[in-house]
mmCIF file with all atom_site columns, C-alpha atoms in Angstrom:
data_model
loop_
_atom_site.group_PDB
_atom_site.id
_atom_site.type_symbol
_atom_site.label_atom_id
_atom_site.label_alt_id
_atom_site.label_comp_id
_atom_site.label_asym_id
_atom_site.label_entity_id
_atom_site.label_seq_id
_atom_site.pdbx_PDB_ins_code
_atom_site.Cartn_x
_atom_site.Cartn_y
_atom_site.Cartn_z
_atom_site.occupancy
_atom_site.B_iso_or_equiv
_atom_site.pdbx_formal_charge
_atom_site.auth_seq_id
_atom_site.auth_comp_id
_atom_site.auth_asym_id
_atom_site.auth_atom_id
_atom_site.pdbx_PDB_model_num
ATOM 1   C CA . MET T 1 1   ? 9.496   -8.730 7.059   1.00 57.00 ? 86  MET T CA 1
ATOM 2   C CA . ASP T 1 2   ? 12.686  -6.979 7.978   1.00 60.00 ? 87  ASP T CA 1
ATOM 3   C CA . SER T 1 3   ? 11.952  -3.749 9.861   1.00 54.00 ? 88  SER T CA 1
ATOM 4   C CA . HIS T 1 4   ? 14.904  -2.126 8.050   1.00 56.00 ? 89  HIS T CA 1
ATOM 5   C CA . LYS T 1 5   ? 12.758  -1.966 4.917   1.00 67.00 ? 90  LYS T CA 1
ATOM 6   C CA . LEU T 1 6   ? 10.163  0.162  6.726   1.00 71.00 ? 91  LEU T CA 1
ATOM 7   C CA . ALA T 1 7   ? 12.572  2.930  7.731   1.00 74.00 ? 92  ALA T CA 1
ATOM 8   C CA . ARG T 1 8   ? 15.154  4.633  5.557   1.00 71.00 ? 93  ARG T CA 1
ATOM 9   C CA . THR T 1 9   ? 18.779  4.623  6.618   1.00 78.00 ? 94  THR T CA 1
ATOM 10  C CA . THR T 1 10  ? 18.555  8.413  6.872   1.00 82.00 ? 95  THR T CA 1
ATOM 11  C CA . ASP T 1 11  ? 15.530  8.278  9.227   1.00 75.00 ? 96  ASP T CA 1
ATOM 12  C CA . PRO T 1 12  ? 16.029  9.031  12.931  1.00 76.00 ? 97  PRO T CA 1
ATOM 13  C CA . VAL T 1 13  ? 16.473  6.224  15.446  1.00 77.00 ? 98  VAL T CA 1
ATOM 14  C CA . SER T 1 14  ? 12.865  6.688  16.604  1.00 77.00 ? 99  SER T CA 1
ATOM 15  C CA . SER T 1 15  ? 11.622  5.657  13.140  1.00 70.00 ? 100 SER T CA 1
ATOM 16  C CA . HIS T 1 16  ? 13.710  2.494  13.234  1.00 71.00 ? 101 HIS T CA 1
ATOM 17  C CA . LEU T 1 17  ? 12.414  1.650  16.708  1.00 75.00 ? 102 LEU T CA 1
ATOM 18  C CA . ALA T 1 18  ? 8.820   2.215  15.569  1.00 71.00 ? 103 ALA T CA 1
ATOM 19  C CA . ALA T 1 19  ? 9.395   0.055  12.479  1.00 78.00 ? 104 ALA T CA 1
ATOM 20  C CA . ARG T 1 20  ? 10.806  -2.759 14.590  1.00 79.00 ? 105 ARG T CA 1
ATOM 21  C CA . GLU T 1 21  ? 7.841   -2.596 16.996  1.00 78.00 ? 106 GLU T CA 1
ATOM 22  C CA . HIS T 1 22  ? 5.401   -2.503 14.064  1.00 76.00 ? 107 HIS T CA 1
ATOM 23  C CA . VAL T 1 23  ? 6.892   -5.704 12.622  1.00 76.00 ? 108 VAL T CA 1
ATOM 24  C CA . GLU T 1 24  ? 7.392   -7.531 15.926  1.00 80.00 ? 109 GLU T CA 1
ATOM 25  C CA . SER T 1 25  ? 3.820   -6.801 17.075  1.00 73.00 ? 110 SER T CA 1
ATOM 26  C CA . GLY T 1 26  ? 2.433   -8.457 13.941  1.00 76.00 ? 111 GLY T CA 1
ATOM 27  C CA . ARG T 1 27  ? 0.611   -5.300 12.842  1.00 85.00 ? 112 ARG T CA 1
ATOM 28  C CA . ASN T 1 28  ? 2.623   -5.059 9.649   1.00 83.00 ? 113 ASN T CA 1
ATOM 29  C CA . GLU T 1 29  ? 1.558   -8.525 8.479   1.00 90.00 ? 114 GLU T CA 1
ATOM 30  C CA . SER T 1 30  ? -2.066  -8.042 9.533   1.00 93.00 ? 115 SER T CA 1
ATOM 31  C CA . GLN T 1 31  ? -2.233  -4.690 7.724   1.00 91.00 ? 116 GLN T CA 1
ATOM 32  C CA . LYS T 1 32  ? -0.701  -6.249 4.607   1.00 95.00 ? 117 LYS T CA 1
ATOM 33  C CA . ASP T 1 33  ? -3.340  -8.998 4.722   1.00 95.00 ? 118 ASP T CA 1
ATOM 34  C CA . GLU T 1 34  ? -6.059  -6.371 5.155   1.00 97.00 ? 119 GLU T CA 1
ATOM 35  C CA . VAL T 1 35  ? -4.870  -4.258 2.220   1.00 97.00 ? 120 VAL T CA 1
ATOM 36  C CA . LEU T 1 36  ? -4.412  -7.291 -0.022  1.00 97.00 ? 121 LEU T CA 1
ATOM 37  C CA . GLU T 1 37  ? -8.011  -8.281 0.724   1.00 96.00 ? 122 GLU T CA 1
ATOM 38  C CA . MET T 1 38  ? -9.099  -4.709 -0.076  1.00 95.00 ? 123 MET T CA 1
ATOM 39  C CA . VAL T 1 39  ? -7.432  -4.974 -3.488  1.00 95.00 ? 124 VAL T CA 1
ATOM 40  C CA . ARG T 1 40  ? -9.088  -8.354 -4.119  1.00 95.00 ? 125 ARG T CA 1
ATOM 41  C CA . LEU T 1 41  ? -12.517 -7.022 -3.148  1.00 93.00 ? 126 LEU T CA 1
ATOM 42  C CA . ALA T 1 42  ? -12.057 -3.850 -5.184  1.00 91.00 ? 127 ALA T CA 1
ATOM 43  C CA . PHE T 1 43  ? -11.424 -5.961 -8.275  1.00 86.00 ? 128 PHE T CA 1
ATOM 44  C CA . MET T 1 44  ? -14.713 -7.765 -7.731  1.00 86.00 ? 129 MET T CA 1
ATOM 45  C CA . PHE T 1 45  ? -16.473 -4.440 -8.393  1.00 80.00 ? 130 PHE T CA 1
ATOM 46  C CA . ALA T 1 46  ? -14.069 -2.854 -10.874 1.00 73.00 ? 131 ALA T CA 1
ATOM 47  C CA . THR T 1 47  ? -11.541 -4.769 -12.928 1.00 74.00 ? 132 THR T CA 1
ATOM 48  C CA . LYS T 1 48  ? -9.300  -1.781 -13.631 1.00 81.00 ? 133 LYS T CA 1
ATOM 49  C CA . PRO T 1 49  ? -6.354  -0.746 -11.446 1.00 90.00 ? 134 PRO T CA 1
ATOM 50  C CA . ILE T 1 50  ? -7.094  1.469  -8.441  1.00 93.00 ? 135 ILE T CA 1
ATOM 51  C CA . THR T 1 51  ? -5.164  4.263  -6.714  1.00 95.00 ? 136 THR T CA 1
ATOM 52  C CA . SER T 1 52  ? -4.186  3.973  -3.052  1.00 96.00 ? 137 SER T CA 1
ATOM 53  C CA . ARG T 1 53  ? -6.445  6.913  -2.189  1.00 97.00 ? 138 ARG T CA 1
ATOM 54  C CA . GLU T 1 54  ? -9.418  5.339  -3.978  1.00 96.00 ? 139 GLU T CA 1
ATOM 55  C CA . LEU T 1 55  ? -8.788  2.074  -2.167  1.00 96.00 ? 140 LEU T CA 1
ATOM 56  C CA . ALA T 1 56  ? -8.604  3.820  1.207   1.00 97.00 ? 141 ALA T CA 1
ATOM 57  C CA . ALA T 1 57  ? -11.800 5.757  0.512   1.00 96.00 ? 142 ALA T CA 1
ATOM 58  C CA . MET T 1 58  ? -13.632 2.640  -0.671  1.00 95.00 ? 143 MET T CA 1
ATOM 59  C CA . PHE T 1 59  ? -12.886 0.827  2.599   1.00 96.00 ? 144 PHE T CA 1
ATOM 60  C CA . ASN T 1 60  ? -12.795 3.850  4.937   1.00 97.00 ? 145 ASN T CA 1
ATOM 61  C CA . ALA T 1 61  ? -9.160  3.096  5.756   1.00 97.00 ? 146 ALA T CA 1
ATOM 62  C CA . GLU T 1 62  ? -6.270  5.389  6.631   1.00 96.00 ? 147 GLU T CA 1
ATOM 63  C CA . ARG T 1 63  ? -4.761  6.411  3.306   1.00 95.00 ? 148 ARG T CA 1
ATOM 64  C CA . TYR T 1 64  ? -1.112  6.409  4.382   1.00 94.00 ? 149 TYR T CA 1
ATOM 65  C CA . MET T 1 65  ? -1.384  2.935  5.906   1.00 96.00 ? 150 MET T CA 1
ATOM 66  C CA . VAL T 1 66  ? -2.868  1.675  2.632   1.00 97.00 ? 151 VAL T CA 1
ATOM 67  C CA . ALA T 1 67  ? -0.115  3.316  0.566   1.00 95.00 ? 152 ALA T CA 1
ATOM 68  C CA . ARG T 1 68  ? 2.654   1.948  2.794   1.00 93.00 ? 153 ARG T CA 1
ATOM 69  C CA . ARG T 1 69  ? 1.287   -1.595 2.792   1.00 96.00 ? 154 ARG T CA 1
ATOM 70  C CA . LEU T 1 70  ? 0.815   -1.504 -0.990  1.00 96.00 ? 155 LEU T CA 1
ATOM 71  C CA . ALA T 1 71  ? 4.548   -0.801 -1.259  1.00 93.00 ? 156 ALA T CA 1
ATOM 72  C CA . ASP T 1 72  ? 5.224   -3.785 1.050   1.00 94.00 ? 157 ASP T CA 1
ATOM 73  C CA . LEU T 1 73  ? 2.925   -5.988 -1.023  1.00 96.00 ? 158 LEU T CA 1
ATOM 74  C CA . LYS T 1 74  ? 4.749   -4.871 -4.163  1.00 95.00 ? 159 LYS T CA 1
ATOM 75  C CA . ARG T 1 75  ? 8.057   -6.014 -2.615  1.00 93.00 ? 160 ARG T CA 1
ATOM 76  C CA . ASP T 1 76  ? 6.352   -9.343 -1.843  1.00 95.00 ? 161 ASP T CA 1
ATOM 77  C CA . HIS T 1 77  ? 5.212   -9.601 -5.498  1.00 96.00 ? 162 HIS T CA 1
ATOM 78  C CA . LEU T 1 78  ? 1.529   -9.752 -4.486  1.00 97.00 ? 163 LEU T CA 1
ATOM 79  C CA . VAL T 1 79  ? 0.451   -6.522 -6.166  1.00 96.00 ? 164 VAL T CA 1
ATOM 80  C CA . ILE T 1 80  ? 1.765   -4.673 -9.188  1.00 94.00 ? 165 ILE T CA 1
ATOM 81  C CA . GLN T 1 81  ? 2.170   -0.942 -9.538  1.00 94.00 ? 166 GLN T CA 1
ATOM 82  C CA . SER T 1 82  ? 0.996   -0.016 -13.011 1.00 89.00 ? 167 SER T CA 1
ATOM 83  C CA . PRO T 1 83  ? 3.594   1.549  -15.300 1.00 90.00 ? 168 PRO T CA 1
ATOM 84  C CA . ARG T 1 84  ? 3.807   5.349  -15.441 1.00 85.00 ? 169 ARG T CA 1
ATOM 85  C CA . THR T 1 85  ? 2.157   5.224  -18.849 1.00 84.00 ? 170 THR T CA 1
ATOM 86  C CA . GLU T 1 86  ? -0.971  3.926  -17.088 1.00 84.00 ? 171 GLU T CA 1
ATOM 87  C CA . MET T 1 87  ? -1.131  6.674  -14.473 1.00 91.00 ? 172 MET T CA 1
ATOM 88  C CA . ARG T 1 88  ? -4.530  8.333  -14.398 1.00 92.00 ? 173 ARG T CA 1
ATOM 89  C CA . LYS T 1 89  ? -6.498  10.987 -12.598 1.00 94.00 ? 174 LYS T CA 1
ATOM 90  C CA . CYS T 1 90  ? -7.544  9.711  -9.159  1.00 94.00 ? 175 CYS T CA 1
ATOM 91  C CA . ARG T 1 91  ? -11.307 9.851  -8.638  1.00 94.00 ? 176 ARG T CA 1
ATOM 92  C CA . VAL T 1 92  ? -10.792 10.951 -5.020  1.00 95.00 ? 177 VAL T CA 1
ATOM 93  C CA . SER T 1 93  ? -7.949  13.485 -5.190  1.00 95.00 ? 178 SER T CA 1
ATOM 94  C CA . GLY T 1 94  ? -8.361  14.623 -8.786  1.00 96.00 ? 179 GLY T CA 1
ATOM 95  C CA . ARG T 1 95  ? -4.581  14.333 -9.226  1.00 95.00 ? 180 ARG T CA 1
ATOM 96  C CA . LEU T 1 96  ? -2.529  12.157 -11.517 1.00 95.00 ? 181 LEU T CA 1
ATOM 97  C CA . ALA T 1 97  ? -1.689  8.986  -9.581  1.00 95.00 ? 182 ALA T CA 1
ATOM 98  C CA . VAL T 1 98  ? -0.152  5.555  -9.963  1.00 94.00 ? 183 VAL T CA 1
ATOM 99  C CA . THR T 1 99  ? -2.528  2.618  -9.878  1.00 94.00 ? 184 THR T CA 1
ATOM 100 C CA . TRP T 1 100 ? -2.338  -0.845 -8.386  1.00 95.00 ? 185 TRP T CA 1
ATOM 101 C CA . ARG T 1 101 ? -3.628  -4.287 -9.270  1.00 92.00 ? 186 ARG T CA 1
ATOM 102 C CA . LEU T 1 102 ? -3.195  -7.867 -8.123  1.00 93.00 ? 187 LEU T CA 1
ATOM 103 C CA . ALA T 1 103 ? -0.075  -9.647 -9.312  1.00 90.00 ? 188 ALA T CA 1
#
């Protein structure tokens, strides 16, 4: 993955350096693999789409890492973000949230 996709053009240089290190260290790919496996396992127990916060809670993972890697997996066409019409109340936060499923 290109580290430029992990940091916005308006982000400070430190964010771009961190993104580059994250990709070059292999952590980005390993986290993507981990989150993809979480989505697969979640669908073994519930066949409906899941929010990033629910997924993080289910696997005791850091919520922001899960959300960021879901976005990466979406770019890789491995998961699909459900349309806005399918947003629902998250069982963890109680807020309206987008949901995710395997592609």
